[in-house]
Amino acid sequence: MDYFVIDGPTPLMGDVRIAGAKNATLPLMAAALLARGETRLANAPDLRDRRFFLDLLRELGVAGELANGELRLDTTVPLTSHTAPYDIVRKMRASIYVLGPLLAAYGAARVSKPGGCAWGPRPVDLHTAGVAALGAEVTEEHGYIISRAPRGLRGGRFRFEPVSVGATCNVMMAAVLARGETLLENCACEPEVVQLGEALVAAGARVEGLGTRTLHIEGVSSLAPLRCTVIPDRIEAGTFLAAVAVAGGRIRLSGCRLDHLQPVLGVLRDLGCTVASEGDQVVAERRGPLQPVRVITEPFPGFPTDMQAQIMAAAALAGGVSRITDTIYPDRFTHAAELQRLGAQIDVHDGTAIVTGVAALQGAPVMATDLRASAALVLAAVAAHGRSEVRRVYHIDRGYERIEQRLAALGAKIQRMSA
Ligand code: UD1
């Protein structure tokens, strides 16, 4: 199992190009199942989760390859299976995204039920209730969600409570090929949901209201294969920006969508960073001391749950007490205990982490528990005095392309080791 050896502290200086968004790519890959022919996704990132998703699609009978950043998925020949097996789903929860497309295009889906994750339960009840509202029969047998719509899906009405990115994507993909009209309420407005909807519309789907809480969908009988350029990864961009907040220095990001980054840029400024932007570039600088912050995660356009761990690494060094509340996943604080091994002072009570800033962090061996938690540990280790080892970096490889090489190019002393 690979691990990182990091010697700190080092400030970060230089340029980074932001890759395509993981959380946009995976539902777009699932949407390839809705059409016959070759789907092409440009700017697709080269990540472990993307490779897992390709393994899943191959398991179903889809041919696919990534070449020069373009992902091609060929669904010309009929599928050989409608099953997302346990061995793939247990590695990647996003496998649930095939449920809606398989039902809509093939009338049957069998998906291993995703379990919880490191920080607690992550239910999929809204995904199944949403497709049931479109006429699918859904049962559970031996750990699998078995779903059928032998006579096809029909339009229906469904309200998501709470707002769910995954369920909005899944039910929207099902509804675009259902007979008649569908009304979806309290939908997620995340940029990744909007991108999926826009790609479906470009392929012939009729979806109105993208970027709002209400979607009106009129089913069509078929779609053309999808063609789109994956949006920049706002969480990867936010992670590099948080890195400069934690470690100090000045970095320039290119290939960003500023409209997707606003909630994160606001918190960076609160932390004491200077942030300037022009076109698709963001320049962030941190010279002076860090200031404490109040962060509350919320559905977009609120502050993303996927960024609270990285901001916690910066808050650990701020001059005062910061409060970080995760309203999406109130138990998502497994990184707090590992950050404490680096010298951070953090107490977690009722979904809020109370972070009392310390003057310096100290290098130590730590263990990554999930994707964004591992990013937070790497950032903290870059700023900590002395040597850290971050174990289980396979978590970070799920969502960041060669992060150690990109941080090293900015001046971090980080090496990947194979145990
Ligand atoms: C969530 C984040 C997303 C992030 C991802 C991975 C939000 C709104 N979503 O997306 O930005 O990239 O985690 O970290 O911030 N829920 C149910 N039943 C369901 C599905 C979800 O109760 O069937 C609940 C969840 O427990 C959670 C909330 O809805 O409290 C949002 O979940 P959802 O958006 O579906 O999670 P992800 O799609 O994983």
GROMACS .gro file of C-alpha atoms and ligand atoms in nm:
model
  458
    1MET     CA    1   0.000   0.000   0.000
    2ASP     CA    2   0.145   0.337  -0.101
    3TYR     CA    3   0.211   0.610   0.152
    4PHE     CA    4   0.345   0.965   0.137
    5VAL     CA    5   0.651   1.091   0.320
    6ILE     CA    6   0.626   1.467   0.371
    7ASP     CA    7   0.888   1.699   0.520
    8GLY     CA    8   0.767   2.040   0.629
    9PRO     CA    9   0.712   2.318   0.661
   10THR     CA   10   0.738   2.451   0.306
   11PRO     CA   11   0.541   2.740   0.153
   12LEU     CA   12   0.381   2.671  -0.185
   13MET     CA   13   0.464   2.878  -0.493
   14GLY     CA   14   0.373   2.827  -0.858
   15ASP     CA   15   0.104   2.729  -1.107
   16VAL     CA   16  -0.150   2.445  -1.108
   17ARG     CA   17  -0.390   2.342  -1.382
   18ILE     CA   18  -0.721   2.211  -1.250
   19ALA     CA   19  -0.846   1.875  -1.384
   20GLY     CA   20  -1.198   1.770  -1.485
   21ALA     CA   21  -1.440   1.710  -1.198
   22LYS     CA   22  -1.468   1.358  -1.058
   23ASN     CA   23  -1.820   1.422  -0.932
   24ALA     CA   24  -1.932   1.535  -1.278
   25THR     CA   25  -1.754   1.255  -1.466
   26LEU     CA   26  -1.909   0.958  -1.282
   27PRO     CA   27  -2.278   1.043  -1.347
   28LEU     CA   28  -2.192   1.136  -1.708
   29MET     CA   29  -2.034   0.791  -1.749
   30ALA     CA   30  -2.353   0.632  -1.615
   31ALA     CA   31  -2.559   0.844  -1.856
   32ALA     CA   32  -2.375   0.679  -2.148
   33LEU     CA   33  -2.604   0.379  -2.078
   34LEU     CA   34  -2.907   0.586  -2.184
   35ALA     CA   35  -2.805   0.599  -2.552
   36ARG     CA   36  -2.677   0.358  -2.816
   37GLY     CA   37  -2.348   0.462  -2.976
   38GLU     CA   38  -2.027   0.631  -2.867
   39THR     CA   39  -2.036   0.877  -2.576
   40ARG     CA   40  -1.736   1.110  -2.567
   41LEU     CA   41  -1.636   1.299  -2.255
   42ALA     CA   42  -1.349   1.545  -2.299
   43ASN     CA   43  -1.138   1.666  -2.002
   44ALA     CA   44  -1.211   1.344  -1.811
   45PRO     CA   45  -0.975   1.309  -1.513
   46ASP     CA   46  -0.745   1.008  -1.473
   47LEU     CA   47  -0.850   0.893  -1.125
   48ARG     CA   48  -0.903   0.566  -0.945
   49ASP     CA   49  -1.280   0.627  -0.918
   50ARG     CA   50  -1.298   0.692  -1.293
   51ARG     CA   51  -1.116   0.363  -1.354
   52PHE     CA   52  -1.349   0.179  -1.112
   53PHE     CA   53  -1.648   0.322  -1.297
   54LEU     CA   54  -1.504   0.207  -1.628
   55ASP     CA   55  -1.458  -0.141  -1.477
   56LEU     CA   56  -1.824  -0.135  -1.380
   57LEU     CA   57  -1.938  -0.029  -1.728
   58ARG     CA   58  -1.718  -0.300  -1.885
   59GLU     CA   59  -1.880  -0.552  -1.651
   60LEU     CA   60  -2.215  -0.448  -1.801
   61GLY     CA   61  -2.081  -0.495  -2.156
   62VAL     CA   62  -1.977  -0.139  -2.247
   63ALA     CA   63  -1.648  -0.092  -2.432
   64GLY     CA   64  -1.448   0.206  -2.310
   65GLU     CA   65  -1.108   0.373  -2.307
   66LEU     CA   66  -0.943   0.699  -2.200
   67ALA     CA   67  -0.707   0.847  -2.459
   68ASN     CA   68  -0.561   1.200  -2.453
   69GLY     CA   69  -0.801   1.305  -2.179
   70GLU     CA   70  -1.107   1.194  -2.379
   71LEU     CA   71  -1.315   0.913  -2.241
   72ARG     CA   72  -1.497   0.708  -2.506
   73LEU     CA   73  -1.775   0.474  -2.403
   74ASP     CA   74  -1.930   0.252  -2.668
   75THR     CA   75  -2.280   0.118  -2.605
   76THR     CA   76  -2.348   0.009  -2.965
   77VAL     CA   77  -2.376  -0.359  -2.878
   78PRO     CA   78  -2.646  -0.472  -2.631
   79LEU     CA   79  -2.542  -0.502  -2.267
   80THR     CA   80  -2.440  -0.842  -2.138
   81SER     CA   81  -2.542  -0.776  -1.776
   82HIS     CA   82  -2.761  -0.546  -1.566
   83THR     CA   83  -2.575  -0.615  -1.242
   84ALA     CA   84  -2.343  -0.381  -1.052
   85PRO     CA   85  -2.160  -0.642  -0.842
   86TYR     CA   86  -2.064  -0.611  -0.475
   87ASP     CA   87  -1.691  -0.618  -0.548
   88ILE     CA   88  -1.709  -0.296  -0.749
   89VAL     CA   89  -1.981  -0.116  -0.548
   90ARG     CA   90  -1.796  -0.172  -0.217
   91LYS     CA   91  -1.499   0.019  -0.366
   92MET     CA   92  -1.707   0.300  -0.513
   93ARG     CA   93  -2.046   0.409  -0.385
   94ALA     CA   94  -2.109   0.612  -0.702
   95SER     CA   95  -2.186   0.277  -0.870
   96ILE     CA   96  -2.548   0.342  -0.762
   97TYR     CA   97  -2.563   0.587  -1.056
   98VAL     CA   98  -2.625   0.299  -1.297
   99LEU     CA   99  -2.964   0.227  -1.132
  100GLY     CA  100  -3.165   0.499  -1.311
  101PRO     CA  101  -3.006   0.461  -1.657
  102LEU     CA  102  -3.029   0.077  -1.658
  103LEU     CA  103  -3.397   0.092  -1.560
  104ALA     CA  104  -3.479   0.361  -1.813
  105ALA     CA  105  -3.294   0.207  -2.107
  106TYR     CA  106  -3.318  -0.167  -2.032
  107GLY     CA  107  -3.606  -0.204  -1.784
  108ALA     CA  108  -3.394  -0.388  -1.525
  109ALA     CA  109  -3.115  -0.316  -1.279
  110ARG     CA  110  -2.950  -0.516  -1.003
  111VAL     CA  111  -2.717  -0.306  -0.791
  112SER     CA  112  -2.531  -0.418  -0.481
  113LYS     CA  113  -2.654  -0.195  -0.198
  114PRO     CA  114  -2.381   0.051  -0.100
  115GLY     CA  115  -2.289   0.030   0.268
  116GLY     CA  116  -2.199   0.322   0.495
  117CYS     CA  117  -1.866   0.488   0.469
  118ALA     CA  118  -1.582   0.574   0.707
  119TRP     CA  119  -1.771   0.865   0.862
  120GLY     CA  120  -2.114   0.702   0.898
  121PRO     CA  121  -2.432   0.598   0.716
  122ARG     CA  122  -2.497   0.712   0.361
  123PRO     CA  123  -2.847   0.597   0.266
  124VAL     CA  124  -2.975   0.547  -0.090
  125ASP     CA  125  -3.348   0.543  -0.004
  126LEU     CA  126  -3.416   0.854  -0.215
  127HIS     CA  127  -3.263   0.689  -0.522
  128THR     CA  128  -3.492   0.387  -0.491
  129ALA     CA  129  -3.803   0.584  -0.387
  130GLY     CA  130  -3.742   0.822  -0.680
  131VAL     CA  131  -3.734   0.547  -0.943
  132ALA     CA  132  -4.032   0.379  -0.773
  133ALA     CA  133  -4.224   0.706  -0.822
  134LEU     CA  134  -4.159   0.656  -1.195
  135GLY     CA  135  -4.320   0.311  -1.187
  136ALA     CA  136  -4.024   0.084  -1.112
  137GLU     CA  137  -4.071  -0.217  -0.882
  138VAL     CA  138  -3.793  -0.216  -0.624
  139THR     CA  139  -3.704  -0.496  -0.384
  140GLU     CA  140  -3.397  -0.593  -0.186
  141GLU     CA  141  -3.255  -0.944  -0.191
  142HIS     CA  142  -2.928  -1.072  -0.047
  143GLY     CA  143  -2.771  -0.725  -0.031
  144TYR     CA  144  -2.881  -0.629  -0.382
  145ILE     CA  145  -3.132  -0.365  -0.493
  146ILE     CA  146  -3.338  -0.541  -0.759
  147SER     CA  147  -3.540  -0.310  -0.976
  148ARG     CA  148  -3.762  -0.377  -1.276
  149ALA     CA  149  -3.980  -0.181  -1.514
  150PRO     CA  150  -4.081  -0.444  -1.771
  151ARG     CA  151  -4.320  -0.210  -1.954
  152GLY     CA  152  -4.088   0.091  -1.921
  153LEU     CA  153  -4.090   0.383  -1.678
  154ARG     CA  154  -4.367   0.644  -1.676
  155GLY     CA  155  -4.351   1.007  -1.568
  156GLY     CA  156  -4.426   1.085  -1.202
  157ARG     CA  157  -4.376   1.329  -0.921
  158PHE     CA  158  -4.110   1.308  -0.649
  159ARG     CA  159  -3.973   1.535  -0.377
  160PHE     CA  160  -3.619   1.484  -0.244
  161GLU     CA  161  -3.595   1.533   0.133
  162PRO     CA  162  -3.317   1.622   0.209
  163VAL     CA  163  -3.155   1.765  -0.103
  164SER     CA  164  -2.942   1.490  -0.256
  165VAL     CA  165  -2.690   1.527  -0.537
  166GLY     CA  166  -2.675   1.156  -0.613
  167ALA     CA  167  -3.049   1.094  -0.603
  168THR     CA  168  -3.126   1.402  -0.818
  169CYS     CA  169  -2.882   1.276  -1.086
  170ASN     CA  170  -3.013   0.920  -1.072
  171VAL     CA  171  -3.383   1.003  -1.091
  172MET     CA  172  -3.325   1.268  -1.361
  173MET     CA  173  -3.145   1.005  -1.574
  174ALA     CA  174  -3.439   0.768  -1.526
  175ALA     CA  175  -3.700   1.034  -1.606
  176VAL     CA  176  -3.552   1.152  -1.937
  177LEU     CA  177  -3.660   0.824  -2.106
  178ALA     CA  178  -3.982   0.771  -1.904
  179ARG     CA  179  -4.317   0.807  -2.086
  180GLY     CA  180  -4.479   1.142  -2.006
  181GLU     CA  181  -4.395   1.423  -1.768
  182THR     CA  182  -4.201   1.417  -1.444
  183LEU     CA  183  -4.188   1.682  -1.173
  184LEU     CA  184  -3.892   1.664  -0.935
  185GLU     CA  185  -3.894   1.892  -0.629
  186ASN     CA  186  -3.622   2.005  -0.388
  187CYS     CA  187  -3.355   1.901  -0.638
  188ALA     CA  188  -2.982   1.956  -0.593
  189CYS     CA  189  -2.839   2.256  -0.786
  190GLU     CA  190  -2.472   2.153  -0.768
  191PRO     CA  191  -2.272   2.234  -1.082
  192GLU     CA  192  -2.226   1.859  -1.141
  193VAL     CA  193  -2.604   1.810  -1.153
  194VAL     CA  194  -2.641   2.102  -1.395
  195GLN     CA  195  -2.366   1.963  -1.618
  196LEU     CA  196  -2.535   1.623  -1.633
  197GLY     CA  197  -2.869   1.785  -1.718
  198GLU     CA  198  -2.717   2.005  -1.986
  199ALA     CA  199  -2.539   1.708  -2.145
  200LEU     CA  200  -2.868   1.515  -2.148
  201VAL     CA  201  -3.048   1.813  -2.307
  202ALA     CA  202  -2.775   1.839  -2.574
  203ALA     CA  203  -2.837   1.468  -2.646
  204GLY     CA  204  -3.211   1.530  -2.699
  205ALA     CA  205  -3.361   1.514  -2.348
  206ARG     CA  206  -3.625   1.766  -2.239
  207VAL     CA  207  -3.531   1.902  -1.897
  208GLU     CA  208  -3.632   2.244  -1.765
  209GLY     CA  209  -3.525   2.417  -1.445
  210LEU     CA  210  -3.161   2.305  -1.425
  211GLY     CA  211  -2.981   2.498  -1.150
  212THR     CA  212  -3.309   2.549  -0.959
  213ARG     CA  213  -3.481   2.329  -0.700
  214THR     CA  214  -3.758   2.218  -0.942
  215LEU     CA  215  -3.705   2.010  -1.256
  216HIS     CA  216  -3.972   1.950  -1.521
  217ILE     CA  217  -3.883   1.661  -1.747
  218GLU     CA  218  -4.072   1.542  -2.052
  219GLY     CA  219  -3.967   1.193  -2.149
  220VAL     CA  220  -3.833   1.124  -2.499
  221SER     CA  221  -3.810   0.786  -2.672
  222SER     CA  222  -3.436   0.792  -2.734
  223LEU     CA  223  -3.121   1.000  -2.684
  224ALA     CA  224  -2.816   1.059  -2.897
  225PRO     CA  225  -2.482   0.955  -2.743
  226LEU     CA  226  -2.352   1.222  -2.504
  227ARG     CA  227  -2.080   1.468  -2.604
  228CYS     CA  228  -1.945   1.706  -2.346
  229THR     CA  229  -1.641   1.861  -2.183
  230VAL     CA  230  -1.625   1.784  -1.812
  231ILE     CA  231  -1.635   2.097  -1.593
  232PRO     CA  232  -1.328   2.181  -1.380
  233ASP     CA  233  -1.313   2.015  -1.041
  234ARG     CA  234  -1.420   2.281  -0.791
  235ILE     CA  235  -1.314   2.061  -0.499
  236GLU     CA  236  -0.967   2.001  -0.642
  237ALA     CA  237  -0.934   2.378  -0.699
  238GLY     CA  238  -1.056   2.442  -0.344
  239THR     CA  239  -0.806   2.190  -0.207
  240PHE     CA  240  -0.509   2.366  -0.371
  241LEU     CA  241  -0.640   2.701  -0.246
  242ALA     CA  242  -0.671   2.557   0.104
  243ALA     CA  243  -0.314   2.425   0.066
  244VAL     CA  244  -0.179   2.777   0.021
  245ALA     CA  245  -0.385   2.892   0.319
  246VAL     CA  246  -0.236   2.616   0.537
  247ALA     CA  247   0.124   2.631   0.415
  248GLY     CA  248   0.151   2.998   0.308
  249GLY     CA  249   0.293   3.122  -0.024
  250ARG     CA  250   0.130   3.217  -0.354
  251ILE     CA  251  -0.025   2.995  -0.620
  252ARG     CA  252  -0.205   3.051  -0.947
  253LEU     CA  253  -0.473   2.808  -1.057
  254SER     CA  254  -0.586   2.792  -1.417
  255GLY     CA  255  -0.884   2.618  -1.573
  256CYS     CA  256  -1.126   2.717  -1.292
  257ARG     CA  257  -1.494   2.807  -1.298
  258LEU     CA  258  -1.518   3.105  -1.062
  259ASP     CA  259  -1.895   3.084  -1.035
  260HIS     CA  260  -1.850   2.736  -0.883
  261LEU     CA  261  -1.584   2.848  -0.636
  262GLN     CA  262  -1.749   3.148  -0.467
  263PRO     CA  263  -1.839   2.984  -0.131
  264VAL     CA  264  -1.481   2.856  -0.093
  265LEU     CA  265  -1.320   3.187  -0.196
  266GLY     CA  266  -1.524   3.366   0.073
  267VAL     CA  267  -1.387   3.137   0.347
  268LEU     CA  268  -1.031   3.174   0.216
  269ARG     CA  269  -1.060   3.550   0.247
  270ASP     CA  270  -1.199   3.508   0.600
  271LEU     CA  271  -0.890   3.298   0.679
  272GLY     CA  272  -0.672   3.594   0.578
  273CYS     CA  273  -0.574   3.498   0.222
  274THR     CA  274  -0.570   3.747  -0.064
  275VAL     CA  275  -0.763   3.608  -0.359
  276ALA     CA  276  -0.774   3.764  -0.705
  277SER     CA  277  -0.932   3.620  -1.016
  278GLU     CA  278  -0.937   3.686  -1.386
  279GLY     CA  279  -1.094   3.472  -1.656
  280ASP     CA  280  -1.040   3.109  -1.558
  281GLN     CA  281  -0.751   3.191  -1.323
  282VAL     CA  282  -0.738   3.240  -0.949
  283VAL     CA  283  -0.432   3.373  -0.766
  284ALA     CA  284  -0.426   3.309  -0.392
  285GLU     CA  285  -0.166   3.431  -0.149
  286ARG     CA  286  -0.115   3.396   0.224
  287ARG     CA  287   0.166   3.592   0.393
  288GLY     CA  288   0.027   3.700   0.730
  289PRO     CA  289  -0.128   3.500   1.015
  290LEU     CA  290  -0.443   3.290   0.966
  291GLN     CA  291  -0.770   3.417   1.116
  292PRO     CA  292  -1.033   3.190   1.274
  293VAL     CA  293  -1.342   3.113   1.066
  294ARG     CA  294  -1.705   2.999   1.100
  295VAL     CA  295  -1.794   2.742   0.834
  296ILE     CA  296  -2.128   2.570   0.782
  297THR     CA  297  -2.162   2.318   0.499
  298GLU     CA  298  -2.481   2.335   0.296
  299PRO     CA  299  -2.607   2.225  -0.043
  300PHE     CA  300  -2.479   2.441  -0.334
  301PRO     CA  301  -2.450   2.740  -0.345
  302GLY     CA  302  -2.351   2.691   0.020
  303PHE     CA  303  -2.008   2.581   0.139
  304PRO     CA  304  -1.937   2.220   0.019
  305THR     CA  305  -1.907   1.930   0.264
  306ASP     CA  306  -1.620   1.810   0.043
  307MET     CA  307  -1.410   2.112   0.152
  308GLN     CA  308  -1.457   2.124   0.530
  309ALA     CA  309  -1.168   1.886   0.611
  310GLN     CA  310  -0.916   2.092   0.412
  311ILE     CA  311  -1.037   2.416   0.574
  312MET     CA  312  -1.005   2.248   0.914
  313ALA     CA  313  -0.633   2.197   0.842
  314ALA     CA  314  -0.600   2.575   0.795
  315ALA     CA  315  -0.817   2.655   1.100
  316ALA     CA  316  -0.579   2.438   1.306
  317LEU     CA  317  -0.315   2.711   1.260
  318ALA     CA  318  -0.542   3.017   1.295
  319GLY     CA  319  -0.504   3.265   1.581
  320GLY     CA  320  -0.828   3.191   1.764
  321VAL     CA  321  -1.122   2.950   1.778
  322SER     CA  322  -1.288   2.833   1.455
  323ARG     CA  323  -1.618   2.647   1.430
  324ILE     CA  324  -1.692   2.404   1.146
  325THR     CA  325  -2.039   2.252   1.120
  326ASP     CA  326  -2.128   1.985   0.862
  327THR     CA  327  -2.504   1.989   0.806
  328ILE     CA  328  -2.482   1.738   0.517
  329TYR     CA  329  -2.290   1.469   0.705
  330PRO     CA  330  -2.282   1.561   1.077
  331ASP     CA  331  -2.041   1.274   1.155
  332ARG     CA  332  -1.789   1.356   0.884
  333PHE     CA  333  -1.503   1.437   1.121
  334THR     CA  334  -1.275   1.133   1.117
  335HIS     CA  335  -0.992   1.365   1.008
  336ALA     CA  336  -1.016   1.556   1.338
  337ALA     CA  337  -0.850   1.279   1.539
  338GLU     CA  338  -0.570   1.239   1.284
  339LEU     CA  339  -0.513   1.617   1.266
  340GLN     CA  340  -0.476   1.605   1.646
  341ARG     CA  341  -0.185   1.362   1.597
  342LEU     CA  342  -0.014   1.649   1.412
  343GLY     CA  343  -0.075   1.877   1.713
  344ALA     CA  344  -0.410   2.034   1.620
  345GLN     CA  345  -0.660   2.108   1.901
  346ILE     CA  346  -1.006   2.000   1.794
  347ASP     CA  347  -1.319   1.905   1.988
  348VAL     CA  348  -1.621   1.767   1.806
  349HIS     CA  349  -1.969   1.819   1.958
  350ASP     CA  350  -2.305   1.762   1.787
  351GLY     CA  351  -2.186   1.797   1.427
  352THR     CA  352  -1.955   2.092   1.499
  353ALA     CA  353  -1.576   2.084   1.523
  354ILE     CA  354  -1.435   2.350   1.754
  355VAL     CA  355  -1.080   2.416   1.641
  356THR     CA  356  -0.850   2.613   1.870
  357GLY     CA  357  -0.560   2.734   1.659
  358VAL     CA  358  -0.205   2.639   1.760
  359ALA     CA  359   0.118   2.820   1.669
  360ALA     CA  360   0.263   2.524   1.478
  361LEU     CA  361   0.186   2.164   1.379
  362GLN     CA  362   0.437   1.881   1.421
  363GLY     CA  363   0.506   1.599   1.176
  364ALA     CA  364   0.377   1.253   1.275
  365PRO     CA  365   0.256   0.929   1.114
  366VAL     CA  366  -0.115   0.959   1.029
  367MET     CA  367  -0.375   0.749   0.852
  368ALA     CA  368  -0.610   0.863   0.577
  369THR     CA  369  -0.968   0.750   0.634
  370ASP     CA  370  -1.147   0.887   0.330
  371LEU     CA  371  -1.084   1.099   0.023
  372ARG     CA  372  -1.118   1.455   0.156
  373ALA     CA  373  -0.985   1.363   0.502
  374SER     CA  374  -0.666   1.241   0.335
  375ALA     CA  375  -0.634   1.570   0.144
  376ALA     CA  376  -0.659   1.758   0.476
  377LEU     CA  377  -0.385   1.543   0.629
  378VAL     CA  378  -0.152   1.599   0.334
  379LEU     CA  379  -0.201   1.978   0.355
  380ALA     CA  380  -0.144   1.981   0.731
  381ALA     CA  381   0.169   1.767   0.688
  382VAL     CA  382   0.312   2.011   0.430
  383ALA     CA  383   0.280   2.287   0.692
  384ALA     CA  384   0.392   2.077   0.992
  385HIS     CA  385   0.746   2.090   1.131
  386GLY     CA  386   0.941   1.772   1.063
  387ARG     CA  387   0.851   1.447   0.891
  388SER     CA  388   0.501   1.304   0.847
  389GLU     CA  389   0.392   0.980   0.690
  390VAL     CA  390   0.040   0.971   0.548
  391ARG     CA  391  -0.076   0.610   0.514
  392ARG     CA  392  -0.354   0.466   0.296
  393VAL     CA  393  -0.317   0.723   0.022
  394TYR     CA  394  -0.530   0.507  -0.207
  395HIS     CA  395  -0.814   0.720  -0.070
  396ILE     CA  396  -0.657   1.035  -0.214
  397ASP     CA  397  -0.590   0.866  -0.551
  398ARG     CA  398  -0.966   0.815  -0.584
  399GLY     CA  399  -1.020   1.185  -0.638
  400TYR     CA  400  -0.694   1.369  -0.715
  401GLU     CA  401  -0.467   1.318  -1.015
  402ARG     CA  402  -0.101   1.269  -0.907
  403ILE     CA  403  -0.143   1.508  -0.616
  404GLU     CA  404   0.208   1.446  -0.482
  405GLN     CA  405   0.369   1.547  -0.813
  406ARG     CA  406   0.159   1.861  -0.835
  407LEU     CA  407   0.233   1.962  -0.475
  408ALA     CA  408   0.604   1.886  -0.529
  409ALA     CA  409   0.599   2.118  -0.833
  410LEU     CA  410   0.477   2.392  -0.594
  411GLY     CA  411   0.770   2.331  -0.357
  412ALA     CA  412   0.631   2.072  -0.116
  413LYS     CA  413   0.875   1.800  -0.006
  414ILE     CA  414   0.651   1.501  -0.068
  415GLN     CA  415   0.735   1.155  -0.197
  416ARG     CA  416   0.521   0.852  -0.274
  417MET     CA  417   0.658   0.532  -0.126
  418SER     CA  418   0.541   0.177  -0.189
  419ALA     CA  419   0.534  -0.046   0.117
  420UD1     C1  420  -2.269   1.452  -0.106
  420UD1     C2  421  -2.259   1.601  -0.130
  420UD1     C3  422  -2.174   1.620  -0.252
  420UD1     C4  423  -2.040   1.549  -0.228
  420UD1     C5  424  -2.057   1.403  -0.188
  420UD1     C6  425  -1.930   1.331  -0.149
  420UD1     C7  426  -2.433   1.768  -0.087
  420UD1     C8  427  -2.577   1.806  -0.101
  420UD1     N1  428  -2.393   1.654  -0.145
  420UD1     O1  429  -2.324   1.397  -0.225
  420UD1     O2  430  -2.156   1.757  -0.278
  420UD1     O3  431  -1.960   1.557  -0.340
  420UD1     O4  432  -2.144   1.396  -0.078
  420UD1     O5  433  -1.874   1.383  -0.037
  420UD1     O6  434  -2.356   1.840  -0.029
  420UD1     N2  435  -2.955   1.121   0.164
  420UD1     C9  436  -3.062   1.044   0.206
  420UD1     N3  437  -3.108   0.946   0.123
  420UD1    C10  438  -3.056   0.923  -0.001
  420UD1    C11  439  -2.946   1.003  -0.044
  420UD1    C12  440  -2.899   1.100   0.042
  420UD1     O7  441  -3.112   1.061   0.316
  420UD1     O8  442  -3.102   0.835  -0.072
  420UD1    C13  443  -2.902   1.226   0.252
  420UD1    C14  444  -2.759   1.202   0.294
  420UD1     O9  445  -2.749   1.120   0.408
  420UD1    C15  446  -2.709   1.343   0.318
  420UD1    C16  447  -2.787   1.426   0.215
  420UD1    O10  448  -2.898   1.346   0.177
  420UD1    O11  449  -2.744   1.388   0.446
  420UD1    C17  450  -2.708   1.461   0.091
  420UD1    O12  451  -2.662   1.342   0.032
  420UD1     P1  452  -2.624   1.332  -0.122
  420UD1    O13  453  -2.616   1.468  -0.184
  420UD1    O14  454  -2.706   1.229  -0.188
  420UD1    O15  455  -2.486   1.270  -0.110
  420UD1     P2  456  -2.391   1.253  -0.225
  420UD1    O16  457  -2.457   1.238  -0.356
  420UD1    O17  458  -2.297   1.149  -0.177
   0.00000   0.00000   0.00000
